Short mmCIF file of C-alpha atoms in Angstrom, two decimals:
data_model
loop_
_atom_site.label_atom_id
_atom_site.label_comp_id
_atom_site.label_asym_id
_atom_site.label_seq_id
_atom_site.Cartn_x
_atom_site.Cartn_y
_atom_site.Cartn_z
CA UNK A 1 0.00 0.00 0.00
CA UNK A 2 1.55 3.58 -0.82
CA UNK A 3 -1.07 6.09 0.23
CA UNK A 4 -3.16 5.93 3.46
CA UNK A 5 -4.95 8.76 5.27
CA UNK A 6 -7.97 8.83 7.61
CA UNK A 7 -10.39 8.06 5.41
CA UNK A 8 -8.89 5.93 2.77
CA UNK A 9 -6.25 3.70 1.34
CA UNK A 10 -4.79 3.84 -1.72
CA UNK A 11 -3.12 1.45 -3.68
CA UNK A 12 -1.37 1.90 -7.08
CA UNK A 13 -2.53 -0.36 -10.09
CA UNK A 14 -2.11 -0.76 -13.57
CA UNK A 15 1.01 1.67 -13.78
CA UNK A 16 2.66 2.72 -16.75
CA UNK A 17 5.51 5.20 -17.21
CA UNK A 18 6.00 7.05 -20.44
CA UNK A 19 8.77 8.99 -21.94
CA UNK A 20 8.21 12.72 -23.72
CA UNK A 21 10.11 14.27 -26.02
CA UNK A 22 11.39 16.58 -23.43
CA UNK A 23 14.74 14.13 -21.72
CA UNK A 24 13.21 15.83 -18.29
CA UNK A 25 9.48 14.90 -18.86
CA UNK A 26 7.99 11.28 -17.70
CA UNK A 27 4.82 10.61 -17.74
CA UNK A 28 2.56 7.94 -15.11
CA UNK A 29 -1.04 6.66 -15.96
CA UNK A 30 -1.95 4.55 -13.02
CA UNK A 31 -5.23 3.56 -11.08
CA UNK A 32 -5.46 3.85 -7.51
CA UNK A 33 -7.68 1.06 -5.75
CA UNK A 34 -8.83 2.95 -3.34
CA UNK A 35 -11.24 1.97 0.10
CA UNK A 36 -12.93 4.53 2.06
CA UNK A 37 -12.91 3.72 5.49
CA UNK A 38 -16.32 6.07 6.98
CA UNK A 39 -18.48 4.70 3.74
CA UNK A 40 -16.32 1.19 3.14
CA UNK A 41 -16.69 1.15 -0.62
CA UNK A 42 -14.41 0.36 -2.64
CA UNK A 43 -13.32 1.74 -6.53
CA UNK A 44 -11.00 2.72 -8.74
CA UNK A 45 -9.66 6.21 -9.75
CA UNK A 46 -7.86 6.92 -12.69
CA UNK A 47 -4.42 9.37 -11.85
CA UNK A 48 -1.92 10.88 -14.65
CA UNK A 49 0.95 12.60 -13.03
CA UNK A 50 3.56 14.71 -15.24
CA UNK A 51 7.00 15.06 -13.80
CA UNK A 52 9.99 16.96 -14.54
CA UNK A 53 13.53 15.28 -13.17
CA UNK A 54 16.62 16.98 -13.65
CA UNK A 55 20.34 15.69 -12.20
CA UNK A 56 18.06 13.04 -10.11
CA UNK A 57 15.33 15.12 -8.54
CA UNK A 58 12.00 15.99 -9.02
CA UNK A 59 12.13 19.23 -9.82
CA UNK A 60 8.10 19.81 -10.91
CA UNK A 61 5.24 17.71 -10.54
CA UNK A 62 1.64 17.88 -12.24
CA UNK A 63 -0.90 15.83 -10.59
CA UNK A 64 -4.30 15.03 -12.54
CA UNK A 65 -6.83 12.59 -10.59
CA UNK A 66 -10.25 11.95 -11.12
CA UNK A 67 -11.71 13.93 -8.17
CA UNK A 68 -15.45 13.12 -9.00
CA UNK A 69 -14.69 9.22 -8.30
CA UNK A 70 -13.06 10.10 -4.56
CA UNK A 71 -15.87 12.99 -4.07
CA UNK A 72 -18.34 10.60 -4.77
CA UNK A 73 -17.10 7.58 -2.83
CA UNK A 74 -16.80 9.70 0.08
CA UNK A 75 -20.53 10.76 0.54
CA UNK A 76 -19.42 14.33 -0.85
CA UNK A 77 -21.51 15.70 -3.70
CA UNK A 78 -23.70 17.26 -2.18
CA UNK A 79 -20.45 19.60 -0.45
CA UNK A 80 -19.52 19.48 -3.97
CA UNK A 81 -22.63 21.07 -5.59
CA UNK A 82 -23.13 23.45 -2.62
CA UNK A 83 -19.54 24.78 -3.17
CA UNK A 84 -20.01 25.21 -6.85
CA UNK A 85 -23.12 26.75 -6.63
CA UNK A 86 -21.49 29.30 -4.16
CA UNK A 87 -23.55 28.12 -1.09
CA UNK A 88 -21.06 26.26 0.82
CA UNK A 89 -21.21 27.37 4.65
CA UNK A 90 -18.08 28.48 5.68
CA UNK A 91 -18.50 27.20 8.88
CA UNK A 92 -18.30 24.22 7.54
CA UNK A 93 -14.32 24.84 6.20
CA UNK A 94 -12.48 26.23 8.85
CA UNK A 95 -9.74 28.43 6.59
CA UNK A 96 -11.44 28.95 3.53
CA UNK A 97 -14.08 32.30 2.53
CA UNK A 98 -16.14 32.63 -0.74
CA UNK A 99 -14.24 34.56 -2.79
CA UNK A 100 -15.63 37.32 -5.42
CA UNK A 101 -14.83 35.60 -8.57
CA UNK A 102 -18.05 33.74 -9.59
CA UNK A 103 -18.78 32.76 -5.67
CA UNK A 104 -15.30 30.42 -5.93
CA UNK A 105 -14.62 29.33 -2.42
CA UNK A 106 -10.58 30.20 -2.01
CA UNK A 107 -8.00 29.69 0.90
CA UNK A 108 -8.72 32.24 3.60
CA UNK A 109 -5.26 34.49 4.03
CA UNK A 110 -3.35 33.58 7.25
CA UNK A 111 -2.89 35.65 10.04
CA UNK A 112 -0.50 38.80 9.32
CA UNK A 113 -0.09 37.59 5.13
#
C-alpha cells in the first residue's frame, strides 16, 4: 500500500511510465484502488501525473486525478454542488471564505499575510 490517510487507502494499479520528447518529462497513468474507510466502498480512480527530473530530482510535478470518483465515494456531492453553486457554509471549512470571482470558495489568508 503507498497512500493511506484517515479516510482511505490507496493502492497503485495498472502503472505505466511514459517517456516525452522533453529528456526531463515522464509521464505515469496509473489507477489507484482505493477503500474509504467512513463509507467502506471500494473503486478505482484513474491518476496521470507529469514530472519533470533533472540531475536526479523531481524538480516539478503535475498531478491530474479523477476527483469526482473520490468525491463521490466519500458521501461528498452534495459539499460538492453546494460549493459550486457558491452556497457552501463556511463554517463548515475552517480556513477557507467565498471569494468574489463567480462565488469560488478560495484559501482564507493567514494571520498577518
Amino acid at each position: 500500500m503507498v497512500g493511506k490517510c484517515r479516510k482511505s487507502e490507496l493502492n497503485p494499479a495498472n502503472v505505466v511510465v511514459r517517456e516525452a520528447d522533453d529528456a526531463e518529462v515522464v509521464v505515469a497513468e496509473f489507477d489507484y484502488r482505493v477503500h474509504h474507510r467512513v463509507t467502506n466502498r471500494t473503486f478505482e480512480a484513474a491518476n496521470i501525473q507529469v514530472l519533470r527530473v533533472r540531475d536526479g530530482l523531481i524538480v516539478s510535478s503535475r498531478d491530474f486525478h479523477d476527483h469526482l470518483a473520490l468525491v463521490m465515494a466519500g458521501g461528498g456531492l452534495p459539499e460538492l454542488v453546494a460549493a459550486l453553486e457558491g452556497k457552501w457554509p463556511q463554517s463548515s471549512r475552517p480556513g477557507w471564505r467565498q471569494g468574489s470571482e463567480r462565488g469560488r470558495w478560495t484559501p482564507a489568508a493567514s494571520p498577518g499575510a
